[in-house]
CSV table of C-alpha atoms in Angstrom, one decimal:
chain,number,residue,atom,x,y,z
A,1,UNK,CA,50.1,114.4,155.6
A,2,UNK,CA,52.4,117.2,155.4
A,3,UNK,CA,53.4,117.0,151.3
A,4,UNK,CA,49.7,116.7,150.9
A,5,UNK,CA,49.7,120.4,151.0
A,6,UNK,CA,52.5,120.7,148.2
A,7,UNK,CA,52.5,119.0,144.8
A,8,UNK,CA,56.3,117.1,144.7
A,9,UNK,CA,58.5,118.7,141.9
A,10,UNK,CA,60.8,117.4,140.3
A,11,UNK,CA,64.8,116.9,142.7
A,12,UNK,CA,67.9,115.3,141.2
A,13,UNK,CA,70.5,114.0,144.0
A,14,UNK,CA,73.2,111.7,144.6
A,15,UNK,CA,73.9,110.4,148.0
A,16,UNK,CA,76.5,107.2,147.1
A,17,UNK,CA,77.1,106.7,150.6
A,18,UNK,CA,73.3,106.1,151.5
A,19,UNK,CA,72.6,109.2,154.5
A,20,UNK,CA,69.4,110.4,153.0
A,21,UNK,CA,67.0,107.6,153.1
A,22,UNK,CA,64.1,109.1,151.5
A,23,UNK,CA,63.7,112.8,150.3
A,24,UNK,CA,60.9,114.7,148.8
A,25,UNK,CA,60.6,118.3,147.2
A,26,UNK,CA,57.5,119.9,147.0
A,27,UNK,CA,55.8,123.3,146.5
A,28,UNK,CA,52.7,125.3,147.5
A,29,UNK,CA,51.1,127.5,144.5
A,30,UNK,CA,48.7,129.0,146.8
A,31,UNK,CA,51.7,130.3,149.1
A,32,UNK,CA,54.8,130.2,146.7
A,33,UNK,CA,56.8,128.5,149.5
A,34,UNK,CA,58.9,125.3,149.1
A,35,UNK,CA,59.5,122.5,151.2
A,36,UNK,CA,62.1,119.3,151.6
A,37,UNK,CA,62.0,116.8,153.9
A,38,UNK,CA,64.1,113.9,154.1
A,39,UNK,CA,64.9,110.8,156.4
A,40,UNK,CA,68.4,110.2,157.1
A,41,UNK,CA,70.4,107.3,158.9
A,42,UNK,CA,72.5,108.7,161.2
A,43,UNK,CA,74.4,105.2,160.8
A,44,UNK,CA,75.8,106.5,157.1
A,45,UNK,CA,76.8,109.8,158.7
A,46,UNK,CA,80.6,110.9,158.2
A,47,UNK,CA,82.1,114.0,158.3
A,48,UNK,CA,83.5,114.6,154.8
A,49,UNK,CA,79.7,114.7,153.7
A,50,UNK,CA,79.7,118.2,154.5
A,51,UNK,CA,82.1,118.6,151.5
A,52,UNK,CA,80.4,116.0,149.5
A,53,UNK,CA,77.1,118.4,149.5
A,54,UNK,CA,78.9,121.7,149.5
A,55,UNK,CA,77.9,122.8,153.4
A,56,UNK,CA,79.4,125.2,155.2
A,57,UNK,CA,80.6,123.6,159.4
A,58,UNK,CA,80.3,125.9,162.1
A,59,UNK,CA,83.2,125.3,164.7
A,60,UNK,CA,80.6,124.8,166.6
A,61,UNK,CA,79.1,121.7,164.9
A,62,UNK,CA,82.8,120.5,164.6
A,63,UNK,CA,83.4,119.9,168.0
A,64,UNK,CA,80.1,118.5,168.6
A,65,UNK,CA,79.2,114.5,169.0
A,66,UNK,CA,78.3,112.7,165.9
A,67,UNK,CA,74.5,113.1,166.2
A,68,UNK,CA,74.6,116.7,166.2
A,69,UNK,CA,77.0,116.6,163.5
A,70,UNK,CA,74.3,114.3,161.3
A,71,UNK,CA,71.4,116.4,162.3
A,72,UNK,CA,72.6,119.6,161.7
A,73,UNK,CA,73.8,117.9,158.0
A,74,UNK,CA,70.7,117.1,157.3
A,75,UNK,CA,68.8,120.2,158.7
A,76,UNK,CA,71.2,122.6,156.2
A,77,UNK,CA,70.6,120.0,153.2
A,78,UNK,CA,67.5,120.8,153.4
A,79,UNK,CA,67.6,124.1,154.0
A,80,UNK,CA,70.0,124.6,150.6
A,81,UNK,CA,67.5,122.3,148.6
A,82,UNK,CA,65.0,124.8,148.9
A,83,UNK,CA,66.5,128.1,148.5
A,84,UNK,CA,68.3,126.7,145.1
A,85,UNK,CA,65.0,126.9,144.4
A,86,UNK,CA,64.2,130.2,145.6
A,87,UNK,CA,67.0,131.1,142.7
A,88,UNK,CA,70.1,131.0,145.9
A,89,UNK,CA,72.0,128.3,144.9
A,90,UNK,CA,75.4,128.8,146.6
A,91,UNK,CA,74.1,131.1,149.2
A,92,UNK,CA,76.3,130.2,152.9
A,93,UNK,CA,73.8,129.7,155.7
A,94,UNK,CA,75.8,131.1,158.6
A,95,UNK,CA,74.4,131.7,162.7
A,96,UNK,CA,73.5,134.5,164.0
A,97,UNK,CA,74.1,135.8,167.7
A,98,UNK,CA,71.6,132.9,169.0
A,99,UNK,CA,72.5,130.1,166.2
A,100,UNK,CA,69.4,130.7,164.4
A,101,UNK,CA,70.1,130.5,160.5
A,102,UNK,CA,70.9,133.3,158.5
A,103,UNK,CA,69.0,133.7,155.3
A,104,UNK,CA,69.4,135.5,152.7
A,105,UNK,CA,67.7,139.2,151.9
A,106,UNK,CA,64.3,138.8,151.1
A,107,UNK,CA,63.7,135.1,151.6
A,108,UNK,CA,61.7,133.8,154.9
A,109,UNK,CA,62.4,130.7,156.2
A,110,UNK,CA,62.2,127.4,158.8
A,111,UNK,CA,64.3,124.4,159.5
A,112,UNK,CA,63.7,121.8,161.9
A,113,UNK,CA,65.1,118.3,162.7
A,114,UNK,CA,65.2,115.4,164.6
A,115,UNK,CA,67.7,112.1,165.1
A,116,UNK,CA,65.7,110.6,161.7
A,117,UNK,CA,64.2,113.7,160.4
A,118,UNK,CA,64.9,116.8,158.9
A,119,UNK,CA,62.6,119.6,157.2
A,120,UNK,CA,63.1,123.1,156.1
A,121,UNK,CA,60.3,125.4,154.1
A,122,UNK,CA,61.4,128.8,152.0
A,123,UNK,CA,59.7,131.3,150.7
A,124,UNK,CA,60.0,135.0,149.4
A,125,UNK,CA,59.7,137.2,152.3
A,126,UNK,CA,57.3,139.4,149.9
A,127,UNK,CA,55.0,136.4,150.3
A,128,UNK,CA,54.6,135.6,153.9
A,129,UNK,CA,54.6,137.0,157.3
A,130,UNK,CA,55.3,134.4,159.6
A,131,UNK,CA,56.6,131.0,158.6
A,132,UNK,CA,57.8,128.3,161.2
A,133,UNK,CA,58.1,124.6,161.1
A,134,UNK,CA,58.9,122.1,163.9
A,135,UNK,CA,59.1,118.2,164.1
A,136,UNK,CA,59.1,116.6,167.2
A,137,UNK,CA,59.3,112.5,168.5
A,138,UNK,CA,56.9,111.5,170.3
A,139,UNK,CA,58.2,112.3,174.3
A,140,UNK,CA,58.0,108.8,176.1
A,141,UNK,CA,55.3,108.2,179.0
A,142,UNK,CA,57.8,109.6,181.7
A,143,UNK,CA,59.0,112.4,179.8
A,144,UNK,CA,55.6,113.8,179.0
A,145,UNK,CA,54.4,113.7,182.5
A,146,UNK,CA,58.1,115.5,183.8
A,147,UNK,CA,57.5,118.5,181.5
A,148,UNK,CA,53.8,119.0,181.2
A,149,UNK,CA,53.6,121.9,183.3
A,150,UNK,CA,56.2,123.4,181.8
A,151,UNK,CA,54.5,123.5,178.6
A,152,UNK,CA,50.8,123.8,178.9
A,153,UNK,CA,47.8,125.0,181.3
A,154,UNK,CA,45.3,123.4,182.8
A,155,UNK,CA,43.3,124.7,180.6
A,156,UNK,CA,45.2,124.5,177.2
A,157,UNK,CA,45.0,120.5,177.9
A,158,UNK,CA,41.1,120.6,178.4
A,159,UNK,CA,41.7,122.2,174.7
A,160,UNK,CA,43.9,119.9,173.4
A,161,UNK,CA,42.0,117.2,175.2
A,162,UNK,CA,38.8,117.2,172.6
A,163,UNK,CA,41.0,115.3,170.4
A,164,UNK,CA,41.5,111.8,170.8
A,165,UNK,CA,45.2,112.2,171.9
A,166,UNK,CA,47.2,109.7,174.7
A,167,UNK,CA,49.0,112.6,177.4
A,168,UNK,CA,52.2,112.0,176.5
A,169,UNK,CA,51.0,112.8,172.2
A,170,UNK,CA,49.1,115.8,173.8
A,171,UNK,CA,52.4,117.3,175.4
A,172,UNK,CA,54.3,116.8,172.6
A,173,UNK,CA,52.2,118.5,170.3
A,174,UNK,CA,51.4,121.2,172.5
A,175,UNK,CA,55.5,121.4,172.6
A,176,UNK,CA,56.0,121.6,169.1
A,177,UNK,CA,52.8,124.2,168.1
A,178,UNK,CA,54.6,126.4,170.2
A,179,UNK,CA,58.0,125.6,168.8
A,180,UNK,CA,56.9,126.5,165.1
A,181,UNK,CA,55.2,129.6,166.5
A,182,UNK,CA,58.2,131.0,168.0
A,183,UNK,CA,60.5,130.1,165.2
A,184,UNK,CA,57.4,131.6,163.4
A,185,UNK,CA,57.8,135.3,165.3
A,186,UNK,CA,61.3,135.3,165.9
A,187,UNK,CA,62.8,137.5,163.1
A,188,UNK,CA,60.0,139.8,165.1
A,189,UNK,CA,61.2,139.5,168.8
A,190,UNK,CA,64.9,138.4,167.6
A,191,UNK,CA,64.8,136.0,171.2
A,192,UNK,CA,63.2,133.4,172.4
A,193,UNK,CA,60.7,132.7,174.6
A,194,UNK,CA,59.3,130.3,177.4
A,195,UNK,CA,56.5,128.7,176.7
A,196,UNK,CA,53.8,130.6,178.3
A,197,UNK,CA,54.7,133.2,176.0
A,198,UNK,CA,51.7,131.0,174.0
A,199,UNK,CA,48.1,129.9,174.6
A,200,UNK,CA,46.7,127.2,173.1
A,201,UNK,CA,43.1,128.4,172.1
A,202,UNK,CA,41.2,125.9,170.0
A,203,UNK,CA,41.8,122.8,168.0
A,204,UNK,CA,39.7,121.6,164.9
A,205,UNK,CA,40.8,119.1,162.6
A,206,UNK,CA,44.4,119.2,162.0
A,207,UNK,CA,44.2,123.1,163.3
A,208,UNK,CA,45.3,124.5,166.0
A,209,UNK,CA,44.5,128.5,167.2
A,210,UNK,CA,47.4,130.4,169.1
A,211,UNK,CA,47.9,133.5,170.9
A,212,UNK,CA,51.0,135.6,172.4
A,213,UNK,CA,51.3,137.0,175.9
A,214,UNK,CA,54.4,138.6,175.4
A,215,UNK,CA,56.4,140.0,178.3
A,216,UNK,CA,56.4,143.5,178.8
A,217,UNK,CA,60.0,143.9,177.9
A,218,UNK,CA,59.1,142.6,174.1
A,219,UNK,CA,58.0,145.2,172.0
A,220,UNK,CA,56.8,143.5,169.1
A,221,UNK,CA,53.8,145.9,167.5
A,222,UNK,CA,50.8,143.9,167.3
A,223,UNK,CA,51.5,140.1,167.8
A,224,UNK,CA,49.6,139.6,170.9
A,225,UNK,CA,46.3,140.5,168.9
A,226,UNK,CA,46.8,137.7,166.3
A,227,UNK,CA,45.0,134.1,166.4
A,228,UNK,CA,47.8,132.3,165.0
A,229,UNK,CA,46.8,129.2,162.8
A,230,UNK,CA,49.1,126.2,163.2
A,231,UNK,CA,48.6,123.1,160.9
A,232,UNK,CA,49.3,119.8,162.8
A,233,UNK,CA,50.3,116.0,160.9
A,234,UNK,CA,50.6,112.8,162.6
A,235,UNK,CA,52.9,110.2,162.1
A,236,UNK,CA,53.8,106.8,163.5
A,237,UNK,CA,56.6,108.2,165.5
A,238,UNK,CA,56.8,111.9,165.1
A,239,UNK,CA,54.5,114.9,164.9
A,240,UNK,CA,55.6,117.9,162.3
A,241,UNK,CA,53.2,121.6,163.0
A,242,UNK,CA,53.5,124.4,160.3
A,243,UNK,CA,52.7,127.9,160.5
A,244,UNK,CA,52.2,129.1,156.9
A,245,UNK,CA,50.4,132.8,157.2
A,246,UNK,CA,51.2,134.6,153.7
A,247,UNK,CA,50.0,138.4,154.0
A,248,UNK,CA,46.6,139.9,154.3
């Protein structure tokens, strides 16, 4: 699992009205990065609980529905856990030009989210070079089969293929590899990108080797000649990928 590569440290919080269901803090020696997750029920969700934990609420988020509003809660909860732990403990995390987080000087960093689950990893930028973190639900039968070719080759699901993984678990981890490794390059290319931007290479284990084929209109000096390593976990419902590449 995904804490298995942090030791928990010790968290104090205090959610009276019951959002968070569960919520772990843990932290990587080895990479000096920290992590929060947390399940939430969107159920418990109200809008004065951005005041209750002290989070800023884009107009944006304002006039959004209520599971955006929960999701986005939970996303920047997480995100504030970890850089009070990075020593930024009433640091604003405002959007930039794209809605992508803005962190603070020095500090790399990756949030992701879904209707249940939210996750967000921190580090010193002095400490890593790319960083990205993505959680996905497993897409239903349908879905999978809709959006397949939009995500992967022929020949990245041969690749993905080798592990014992139904289609529509195949797509969505293909999906979110190539999430994480965007969010991953993105203080790079500042823009995102379609999917076959990324090629799935090889899978071992939990592992899974990507590359770049950036358009010619990205100039991002030397990206396309890295084998990105993403780290894959599987859960009942959802699958979370990490890339976690400290300097060499």
């Amino acid at each position: 699992m995904l804490n298995e590569l942090f030791a928990p440290i010790a968290f104090e919080w205090d959610d009276e009205q019951g959002f968070f269901i569960k919520v772990n803090c843990s932290y990587s020696e080895q990479t000096s990065a920290y992590l929060f997750t947390c399940q939430f029920n969107i159920e418990n969700y109200h809008v004065d609980l951005y005041r209750q934990f002290n989070i800023h609420l884009p107009e944006h988020i304002q006039r959004s529905v209520k599971k955006r509003q929960a999701e986005f809660l939970a996303g920047r909860y997480a995100a504030n856990v970890v850089l009070s732990q990075l020593g930024f403990c009433s640091y604003i995390i405002r959007s930039g030009k794209n809605r992508e987080p803005q962190w603070p000087e020095g500090v790399t960093a990756s949030i992701s989210h879904t209707e249940s689950h939210a996750m967000c990893i921190a580090a010193l930028s002095s400490n890593i070079r790319f960083l990205g973190i993505d959680i996905e639900h497993w897409l239903s039968k349908e879905t999978a089969l809709q959006i397949d070719q939009s995500i992967i080759t022929e020949a990245e699901k041969k690749t993905l293929s080798m592990q014992p993984l139904s289609h529509k678990q195949l797509v969505t981890l293909a999906f979110s590899s190539k999430e994480a490794l965007f969010k991953a390059i993105y203080p790079d290319v500042n823009t995102y990108l379609d999917f076959n931007a990324s090629v799935i290479n090889h899978i071992s284990g939990q592992c899974i080797s990507l590359n770049l084929v950036l358009p010619n209109e990205i100039k991002a000096q030397g990206l396309s000649a890295i084998n990105f390593s993403c780290s894959y976990f599987i859960y009942n419902t959802y699958v979370a990928c990490l890339i976690l590449m400290p300097f060499e």
